[in-house]
Amino acid sequence: MTLLVCSSCRREGDGPEVPRPGSRLADAVGAAAGCGVAVRRVACLGNCSRGLSAAVYRPGCWTYVFGGLDEASGGDLLAGARLFAGSSDGFMPWRGRPEALKRGLIARVPPIELLKDLP
Amino acid sequence: MTLLVCSSCRREGDGPEVPRPGSRLADAVGAAAGCGVAVRRVACLGNCSRGLSAAVYRPGCWTYVFGGLDEASGGDLLAGARLFAGSSDGFMPWRGRPEALKRGLIARVPPIELLKDLP
């Protein structure tokens, strides 16, 4: 399970010397993540106008992109990752998902190996 | 290269008997796709409020999700797929990308095998 945090979004008006909110979120999630969850940073998830953004990966499962996060969203991301880890159908369950990961859903995409089975 | 079209979005007010716009877009893209581009359908890409939606996959490359499409967007999706096929860095080039795939970018996510190389 990997949480991929977009570390490059900046807040409007912030100068280049100000640590970026996405980077601070990545730091916070990285510090709180337990075993079984890796945290990685990426320069851009292309969801710039709806940031902060993060994606959740689980091998063989759908990948989820969330937006509208803030620097305090680390707990919600980790709760979502743990919920996802317990699913058996390749999806992150809706029931029990933190509210921020319900209203903040941006997109979900199936794993590439599933494409051949789709109509 | 695979174009994955969300075939389930319906237009507000349409009854269940009306063919869904996403389904019609999938039909149109499927009819126009040449060799090297597979077209698949999926029930939901989770981008419901910003549909119509489609994703573009190329093995080993980033996956792109686009929204704000319409039933006539098949040509733009195919042009984007061909542009992507010619790139050598894993990204869909911005330059030359159809306008609908610039303003309609919803998110992009790296291939899962890239995660281990990220900080």
PDB file of C-alpha atoms in Angstrom:
ATOM      1  CA  MET A   1       0.000   0.000   0.000  1.00  0.00           C
ATOM      2  CA  THR A   2       1.444   3.347  -1.016  1.00  0.00           C
ATOM      3  CA  LEU A   3       0.260   6.863  -0.268  1.00  0.00           C
ATOM      4  CA  LEU A   4       1.543   9.190  -2.939  1.00  0.00           C
ATOM      5  CA  VAL A   5       1.373  12.833  -1.904  1.00  0.00           C
ATOM      6  CA  CYS A   6       1.667  15.689  -4.362  1.00  0.00           C
ATOM      7  CA  SER A   7       4.311  17.790  -2.681  1.00  0.00           C
ATOM      8  CA  SER A   8       4.475  20.731  -5.042  1.00  0.00           C
ATOM      9  CA  CYS A   9       1.164  22.591  -4.712  1.00  0.00           C
ATOM     10  CA  ARG A  10       1.732  26.009  -3.263  1.00  0.00           C
ATOM     11  CA  ARG A  11      -0.739  28.308  -1.599  1.00  0.00           C
ATOM     12  CA  GLU A  12      -1.575  31.377  -3.613  1.00  0.00           C
ATOM     13  CA  GLY A  13       0.520  34.316  -2.548  1.00  0.00           C
ATOM     14  CA  ASP A  14       3.213  32.222  -0.863  1.00  0.00           C
ATOM     15  CA  GLY A  15       6.738  33.002  -1.949  1.00  0.00           C
ATOM     16  CA  PRO A  16       9.107  30.299  -3.185  1.00  0.00           C
ATOM     17  CA  GLU A  17      10.828  30.148   0.224  1.00  0.00           C
ATOM     18  CA  VAL A  18       7.685  29.016   2.038  1.00  0.00           C
ATOM     19  CA  PRO A  19       7.462  25.232   2.496  1.00  0.00           C
ATOM     20  CA  ARG A  20       4.701  23.963   0.285  1.00  0.00           C
ATOM     21  CA  PRO A  21       1.562  22.681   1.993  1.00  0.00           C
ATOM     22  CA  GLY A  22       1.727  19.451   0.015  1.00  0.00           C
ATOM     23  CA  SER A  23       5.244  18.895   1.251  1.00  0.00           C
ATOM     24  CA  ARG A  24       4.134  19.442   4.830  1.00  0.00           C
ATOM     25  CA  LEU A  25       1.304  16.977   4.356  1.00  0.00           C
ATOM     26  CA  ALA A  26       3.781  14.423   2.995  1.00  0.00           C
ATOM     27  CA  ASP A  27       6.007  14.980   6.037  1.00  0.00           C
ATOM     28  CA  ALA A  28       3.096  14.519   8.420  1.00  0.00           C
ATOM     29  CA  VAL A  29       1.839  11.357   6.724  1.00  0.00           C
ATOM     30  CA  GLY A  30       5.334   9.934   6.539  1.00  0.00           C
ATOM     31  CA  ALA A  31       5.855  10.484  10.254  1.00  0.00           C
ATOM     32  CA  ALA A  32       2.548   8.828  11.151  1.00  0.00           C
ATOM     33  CA  ALA A  33       2.560   5.907   8.709  1.00  0.00           C
ATOM     34  CA  GLY A  34       2.918   2.503  10.256  1.00  0.00           C
ATOM     35  CA  CYS A  35       4.107  -0.708   8.750  1.00  0.00           C
ATOM     36  CA  GLY A  36       2.410  -1.728   5.563  1.00  0.00           C
ATOM     37  CA  VAL A  37       2.015   1.821   4.259  1.00  0.00           C
ATOM     38  CA  ALA A  38       4.780   3.508   2.282  1.00  0.00           C
ATOM     39  CA  VAL A  39       4.633   7.248   1.693  1.00  0.00           C
ATOM     40  CA  ARG A  40       6.093   8.734  -1.486  1.00  0.00           C
ATOM     41  CA  ARG A  41       6.191  12.210  -2.952  1.00  0.00           C
ATOM     42  CA  VAL A  42       5.487  13.236  -6.490  1.00  0.00           C
ATOM     43  CA  ALA A  43       5.928  16.594  -8.158  1.00  0.00           C
ATOM     44  CA  CYS A  44       2.464  16.827  -9.706  1.00  0.00           C
ATOM     45  CA  LEU A  45      -0.687  14.726  -9.908  1.00  0.00           C
ATOM     46  CA  GLY A  46      -2.256  17.142 -12.384  1.00  0.00           C
ATOM     47  CA  ASN A  47      -5.070  18.039 -10.010  1.00  0.00           C
ATOM     48  CA  CYS A  48      -3.628  21.485  -9.309  1.00  0.00           C
ATOM     49  CA  SER A  49      -6.874  23.455  -9.124  1.00  0.00           C
ATOM     50  CA  ARG A  50      -8.383  20.989  -6.646  1.00  0.00           C
ATOM     51  CA  GLY A  51      -5.366  20.388  -4.381  1.00  0.00           C
ATOM     52  CA  LEU A  52      -3.935  19.403  -2.044  1.00  0.00           C
ATOM     53  CA  SER A  53      -3.840  16.038  -3.737  1.00  0.00           C
ATOM     54  CA  ALA A  54      -2.816  12.492  -2.947  1.00  0.00           C
ATOM     55  CA  ALA A  55      -3.228   9.062  -4.532  1.00  0.00           C
ATOM     56  CA  VAL A  56      -3.576   5.680  -2.873  1.00  0.00           C
ATOM     57  CA  TYR A  57      -2.121   2.594  -4.553  1.00  0.00           C
ATOM     58  CA  ARG A  58      -2.575  -1.029  -3.709  1.00  0.00           C
ATOM     59  CA  PRO A  59      -1.066  -3.609  -6.079  1.00  0.00           C
ATOM     60  CA  GLY A  60      -3.682  -5.265  -8.284  1.00  0.00           C
ATOM     61  CA  CYS A  61      -6.370  -2.844  -7.083  1.00  0.00           C
ATOM     62  CA  TRP A  62      -7.881   0.400  -8.273  1.00  0.00           C
ATOM     63  CA  THR A  63      -5.863   3.594  -7.730  1.00  0.00           C
ATOM     64  CA  TYR A  64      -7.679   6.473  -6.035  1.00  0.00           C
ATOM     65  CA  VAL A  65      -6.946  10.179  -6.398  1.00  0.00           C
ATOM     66  CA  PHE A  66      -8.187  12.575  -3.749  1.00  0.00           C
ATOM     67  CA  GLY A  67      -8.234  16.360  -3.751  1.00  0.00           C
ATOM     68  CA  GLY A  68      -9.374  19.172  -1.520  1.00  0.00           C
ATOM     69  CA  LEU A  69      -7.068  17.928   1.237  1.00  0.00           C
ATOM     70  CA  ASP A  70      -5.231  20.107   3.723  1.00  0.00           C
ATOM     71  CA  GLU A  71      -2.145  19.805   5.852  1.00  0.00           C
ATOM     72  CA  ALA A  72      -4.143  18.009   8.531  1.00  0.00           C
ATOM     73  CA  SER A  73      -5.472  15.295   6.216  1.00  0.00           C
ATOM     74  CA  GLY A  74      -2.777  12.748   7.049  1.00  0.00           C
ATOM     75  CA  GLY A  75      -4.966  10.852   9.490  1.00  0.00           C
ATOM     76  CA  ASP A  76      -7.762  10.558   6.954  1.00  0.00           C
ATOM     77  CA  LEU A  77      -5.370   9.292   4.283  1.00  0.00           C
ATOM     78  CA  LEU A  78      -3.970   6.673   6.627  1.00  0.00           C
ATOM     79  CA  ALA A  79      -7.442   5.615   7.735  1.00  0.00           C
ATOM     80  CA  GLY A  80      -8.433   5.248   4.095  1.00  0.00           C
ATOM     81  CA  ALA A  81      -5.319   3.209   3.347  1.00  0.00           C
ATOM     82  CA  ARG A  82      -6.030   0.872   6.248  1.00  0.00           C
ATOM     83  CA  LEU A  83      -9.637   0.481   5.145  1.00  0.00           C
ATOM     84  CA  PHE A  84      -8.453  -0.277   1.613  1.00  0.00           C
ATOM     85  CA  ALA A  85      -5.966  -2.852   2.896  1.00  0.00           C
ATOM     86  CA  GLY A  86      -8.850  -4.843   4.324  1.00  0.00           C
ATOM     87  CA  SER A  87     -10.963  -4.969   1.172  1.00  0.00           C
ATOM     88  CA  SER A  88     -11.200  -8.105  -0.910  1.00  0.00           C
ATOM     89  CA  ASP A  89     -12.636  -6.783  -4.190  1.00  0.00           C
ATOM     90  CA  GLY A  90      -9.973  -4.324  -5.340  1.00  0.00           C
ATOM     91  CA  PHE A  91     -11.962  -1.232  -4.316  1.00  0.00           C
ATOM     92  CA  MET A  92     -11.610   1.117  -1.376  1.00  0.00           C
ATOM     93  CA  PRO A  93     -14.842   0.639   0.570  1.00  0.00           C
ATOM     94  CA  TRP A  94     -17.205   3.607   0.628  1.00  0.00           C
ATOM     95  CA  ARG A  95     -18.687   2.634   3.948  1.00  0.00           C
ATOM     96  CA  GLY A  96     -16.351   3.680   6.708  1.00  0.00           C
ATOM     97  CA  ARG A  97     -14.284   5.900   4.457  1.00  0.00           C
ATOM     98  CA  PRO A  98     -13.355   9.228   6.079  1.00  0.00           C
ATOM     99  CA  GLU A  99     -15.611  12.043   4.897  1.00  0.00           C
ATOM    100  CA  ALA A 100     -12.645  13.866   3.354  1.00  0.00           C
ATOM    101  CA  LEU A 101     -12.073  10.851   1.103  1.00  0.00           C
ATOM    102  CA  LYS A 102     -15.726  10.762   0.098  1.00  0.00           C
ATOM    103  CA  ARG A 103     -16.254  14.386  -0.854  1.00  0.00           C
ATOM    104  CA  GLY A 104     -12.620  14.654  -2.018  1.00  0.00           C
ATOM    105  CA  LEU A 105     -12.738  11.805  -4.517  1.00  0.00           C
ATOM    106  CA  ILE A 106     -11.312  13.078  -7.776  1.00  0.00           C
ATOM    107  CA  ALA A 107     -10.987   9.881  -9.775  1.00  0.00           C
ATOM    108  CA  ARG A 108     -10.335   6.178  -9.545  1.00  0.00           C
ATOM    109  CA  VAL A 109      -8.687   4.050 -12.216  1.00  0.00           C
ATOM    110  CA  PRO A 110      -8.457   0.278 -12.512  1.00  0.00           C
ATOM    111  CA  PRO A 111      -5.094  -1.487 -12.458  1.00  0.00           C
ATOM    112  CA  ILE A 112      -3.666  -1.872 -15.932  1.00  0.00           C
ATOM    113  CA  GLU A 113      -3.875  -5.655 -15.741  1.00  0.00           C
ATOM    114  CA  LEU A 114      -7.662  -5.393 -15.440  1.00  0.00           C
ATOM    115  CA  LEU A 115      -8.109  -3.588 -18.764  1.00  0.00           C
ATOM    116  CA  LYS A 116      -8.043  -6.758 -20.838  1.00  0.00           C
ATOM    117  CA  ASP A 117     -11.074  -8.072 -18.933  1.00  0.00           C
ATOM    118  CA  LEU A 118     -13.219  -4.991 -19.603  1.00  0.00           C
ATOM    119  CA  PRO A 119     -15.741  -4.850 -22.485  1.00  0.00           C
TER     120      PRO A 119
ATOM    121  CA  MET B   1      -2.306   2.057 -25.548  1.00  0.00           C
ATOM    122  CA  THR B   2      -5.789   1.867 -24.081  1.00  0.00           C
ATOM    123  CA  LEU B   3      -8.577   4.440 -23.979  1.00  0.00           C
ATOM    124  CA  LEU B   4     -10.855   3.671 -21.091  1.00  0.00           C
ATOM    125  CA  VAL B   5     -14.203   5.422 -21.390  1.00  0.00           C
ATOM    126  CA  CYS B   6     -16.586   5.801 -18.484  1.00  0.00           C
ATOM    127  CA  SER B   7     -19.786   4.548 -20.056  1.00  0.00           C
ATOM    128  CA  SER B   8     -22.218   5.059 -17.209  1.00  0.00           C
ATOM    129  CA  CYS B   9     -22.585   8.824 -16.752  1.00  0.00           C
ATOM    130  CA  ARG B  10     -26.086   9.927 -17.591  1.00  0.00           C
ATOM    131  CA  ARG B  11     -27.355  13.361 -18.428  1.00  0.00           C
ATOM    132  CA  GLU B  12     -29.525  14.885 -15.740  1.00  0.00           C
ATOM    133  CA  GLY B  13     -33.173  14.327 -16.508  1.00  0.00           C
ATOM    134  CA  ASP B  14     -32.589  11.436 -18.887  1.00  0.00           C
ATOM    135  CA  GLY B  15     -34.597   8.347 -18.128  1.00  0.00           C
ATOM    136  CA  PRO B  16     -32.983   4.921 -17.734  1.00  0.00           C
ATOM    137  CA  GLU B  17     -33.982   3.979 -21.301  1.00  0.00           C
ATOM    138  CA  VAL B  18     -31.889   6.736 -22.902  1.00  0.00           C
ATOM    139  CA  PRO B  19     -28.447   5.576 -24.045  1.00  0.00           C
ATOM    140  CA  ARG B  20     -25.885   7.143 -21.794  1.00  0.00           C
ATOM    141  CA  PRO B  21     -23.647   9.810 -23.309  1.00  0.00           C
ATOM    142  CA  GLY B  22     -20.554   8.027 -22.018  1.00  0.00           C
ATOM    143  CA  SER B  23     -21.676   4.888 -23.768  1.00  0.00           C
ATOM    144  CA  ARG B  24     -22.159   6.792 -27.011  1.00  0.00           C
ATOM    145  CA  LEU B  25     -18.691   8.298 -26.658  1.00  0.00           C
ATOM    146  CA  ALA B  26     -17.253   4.808 -26.149  1.00  0.00           C
ATOM    147  CA  ASP B  27     -19.049   3.610 -29.277  1.00  0.00           C
ATOM    148  CA  ALA B  28     -17.721   6.504 -31.330  1.00  0.00           C
ATOM    149  CA  VAL B  29     -14.144   6.083 -30.124  1.00  0.00           C
ATOM    150  CA  GLY B  30     -14.290   2.350 -30.643  1.00  0.00           C
ATOM    151  CA  ALA B  31     -15.463   2.812 -34.227  1.00  0.00           C
ATOM    152  CA  ALA B  32     -12.721   5.330 -35.000  1.00  0.00           C
ATOM    153  CA  ALA B  33      -9.772   3.733 -33.186  1.00  0.00           C
ATOM    154  CA  GLY B  34      -7.049   2.398 -35.412  1.00  0.00           C
ATOM    155  CA  CYS B  35      -4.466  -0.224 -34.700  1.00  0.00           C
ATOM    156  CA  GLY B  36      -2.432   0.319 -31.586  1.00  0.00           C
ATOM    157  CA  VAL B  37      -5.327   1.782 -29.580  1.00  0.00           C
ATOM    158  CA  ALA B  38      -7.726  -0.442 -27.671  1.00  0.00           C
ATOM    159  CA  VAL B  39     -10.975   1.029 -26.369  1.00  0.00           C
ATOM    160  CA  ARG B  40     -12.502  -0.322 -23.174  1.00  0.00           C
ATOM    161  CA  ARG B  41     -15.500   0.643 -21.086  1.00  0.00           C
ATOM    162  CA  VAL B  42     -15.703   0.987 -17.370  1.00  0.00           C
ATOM    163  CA  ALA B  43     -18.695   1.566 -15.145  1.00  0.00           C
ATOM    164  CA  CYS B  44     -17.282   4.480 -13.144  1.00  0.00           C
ATOM    165  CA  LEU B  45     -14.058   6.463 -12.980  1.00  0.00           C
ATOM    166  CA  GLY B  46     -15.276   8.332  -9.899  1.00  0.00           C
ATOM    167  CA  ASN B  47     -15.232  11.673 -11.689  1.00  0.00           C
ATOM    168  CA  CYS B  48     -19.006  11.841 -11.894  1.00  0.00           C
ATOM    169  CA  SER B  49     -19.457  15.561 -11.273  1.00  0.00           C
ATOM    170  CA  ARG B  50     -16.926  16.446 -13.968  1.00  0.00           C
ATOM    171  CA  GLY B  51     -17.913  13.930 -16.689  1.00  0.00           C
ATOM    172  CA  LEU B  52     -17.905  12.724 -19.335  1.00  0.00           C
ATOM    173  CA  SER B  53     -14.713  11.013 -18.334  1.00  0.00           C
ATOM    174  CA  ALA B  54     -12.025   8.874 -19.902  1.00  0.00           C
ATOM    175  CA  ALA B  55      -8.568   7.605 -18.984  1.00  0.00           C
ATOM    176  CA  VAL B  56      -5.579   6.931 -21.194  1.00  0.00           C
ATOM    177  CA  TYR B  57      -3.184   4.107 -20.328  1.00  0.00           C
ATOM    178  CA  ARG B  58       0.165   3.278 -21.813  1.00  0.00           C
ATOM    179  CA  PRO B  59       2.164   0.461 -20.179  1.00  0.00           C
ATOM    180  CA  GLY B  60       5.015   1.755 -18.029  1.00  0.00           C
ATOM    181  CA  CYS B  61       3.795   5.342 -18.391  1.00  0.00           C
ATOM    182  CA  TRP B  62       1.628   7.729 -16.433  1.00  0.00           C
ATOM    183  CA  THR B  63      -2.147   7.246 -16.593  1.00  0.00           C
ATOM    184  CA  TYR B  64      -4.209  10.324 -17.450  1.00  0.00           C
ATOM    185  CA  VAL B  65      -7.805  11.032 -16.475  1.00  0.00           C
ATOM    186  CA  PHE B  66      -9.784  13.592 -18.435  1.00  0.00           C
ATOM    187  CA  GLY B  67     -13.186  15.086 -17.698  1.00  0.00           C
ATOM    188  CA  GLY B  68     -15.532  17.634 -19.200  1.00  0.00           C
ATOM    189  CA  LEU B  69     -15.703  15.604 -22.405  1.00  0.00           C
ATOM    190  CA  ASP B  70     -18.741  15.267 -24.613  1.00  0.00           C
ATOM    191  CA  GLU B  71     -20.016  12.779 -27.143  1.00  0.00           C
ATOM    192  CA  ALA B  72     -17.908  14.414 -29.848  1.00  0.00           C
ATOM    193  CA  SER B  73     -14.612  14.098 -27.952  1.00  0.00           C
ATOM    194  CA  GLY B  74     -13.536  10.853 -29.589  1.00  0.00           C
ATOM    195  CA  GLY B  75     -11.234  12.571 -32.064  1.00  0.00           C
ATOM    196  CA  ASP B  76      -9.482  14.488 -29.297  1.00  0.00           C
ATOM    197  CA  LEU B  77      -8.995  11.325 -27.240  1.00  0.00           C
ATOM    198  CA  LEU B  78      -7.516   9.502 -30.206  1.00  0.00           C
ATOM    199  CA  ALA B  79      -5.257  12.448 -31.053  1.00  0.00           C
ATOM    200  CA  GLY B  80      -4.051  12.489 -27.445  1.00  0.00           C
ATOM    201  CA  ALA B  81      -3.413   8.756 -27.515  1.00  0.00           C
ATOM    202  CA  ARG B  82      -1.365   9.042 -30.692  1.00  0.00           C
ATOM    203  CA  LEU B  83       0.610  11.933 -29.246  1.00  0.00           C
ATOM    204  CA  PHE B  84       1.236   9.890 -26.099  1.00  0.00           C
ATOM    205  CA  ALA B  85       2.379   6.900 -28.170  1.00  0.00           C
ATOM    206  CA  GLY B  86       5.204   9.006 -29.563  1.00  0.00           C
ATOM    207  CA  SER B  87       6.564  10.267 -26.252  1.00  0.00           C
ATOM    208  CA  SER B  88       9.755   8.855 -24.798  1.00  0.00           C
ATOM    209  CA  ASP B  89       9.565  10.039 -21.180  1.00  0.00           C
ATOM    210  CA  GLY B  90       6.401   8.351 -19.915  1.00  0.00           C
ATOM    211  CA  PHE B  91       4.298  11.536 -20.062  1.00  0.00           C
ATOM    212  CA  MET B  92       1.669  12.696 -22.519  1.00  0.00           C
ATOM    213  CA  PRO B  93       3.193  15.806 -24.108  1.00  0.00           C
ATOM    214  CA  TRP B  94       1.487  19.086 -23.289  1.00  0.00           C
ATOM    215  CA  ARG B  95       2.555  20.693 -26.519  1.00  0.00           C
ATOM    216  CA  GLY B  96       0.298  19.540 -29.305  1.00  0.00           C
ATOM    217  CA  ARG B  97      -2.272  18.093 -26.941  1.00  0.00           C
ATOM    218  CA  PRO B  98      -5.864  18.850 -27.991  1.00  0.00           C
ATOM    219  CA  GLU B  99      -7.323  21.752 -26.011  1.00  0.00           C
ATOM    220  CA  ALA B 100     -10.001  19.490 -24.535  1.00  0.00           C
ATOM    221  CA  LEU B 101      -7.226  17.358 -22.995  1.00  0.00           C
ATOM    222  CA  LYS B 102      -5.501  20.427 -21.568  1.00  0.00           C
ATOM    223  CA  ARG B 103      -8.442  22.112 -19.893  1.00  0.00           C
ATOM    224  CA  GLY B 104     -10.037  18.731 -19.162  1.00  0.00           C
ATOM    225  CA  LEU B 105      -7.110  17.247 -17.269  1.00  0.00           C
ATOM    226  CA  ILE B 106      -8.445  15.820 -14.029  1.00  0.00           C
ATOM    227  CA  ALA B 107      -5.441  13.904 -12.735  1.00  0.00           C
ATOM    228  CA  ARG B 108      -2.397  11.921 -13.778  1.00  0.00           C
ATOM    229  CA  VAL B 109      -0.823   9.115 -11.789  1.00  0.00           C
ATOM    230  CA  PRO B 110       2.521   7.385 -12.249  1.00  0.00           C
ATOM    231  CA  PRO B 111       2.716   3.684 -13.063  1.00  0.00           C
ATOM    232  CA  ILE B 112       2.914   1.575  -9.937  1.00  0.00           C
ATOM    233  CA  GLU B 113       6.394   0.341 -10.815  1.00  0.00           C
ATOM    234  CA  LEU B 114       7.685   3.912 -10.582  1.00  0.00           C
ATOM    235  CA  LEU B 115       6.653   4.355  -6.941  1.00  0.00           C
ATOM    236  CA  LYS B 116       9.764   2.677  -5.542  1.00  0.00           C
ATOM    237  CA  ASP B 117      11.942   5.263  -7.271  1.00  0.00           C
ATOM    238  CA  LEU B 118      10.143   8.245  -5.760  1.00  0.00           C
ATOM    239  CA  PRO B 119      11.400  10.046  -2.643  1.00  0.00           C
TER     240      PRO B 119
END
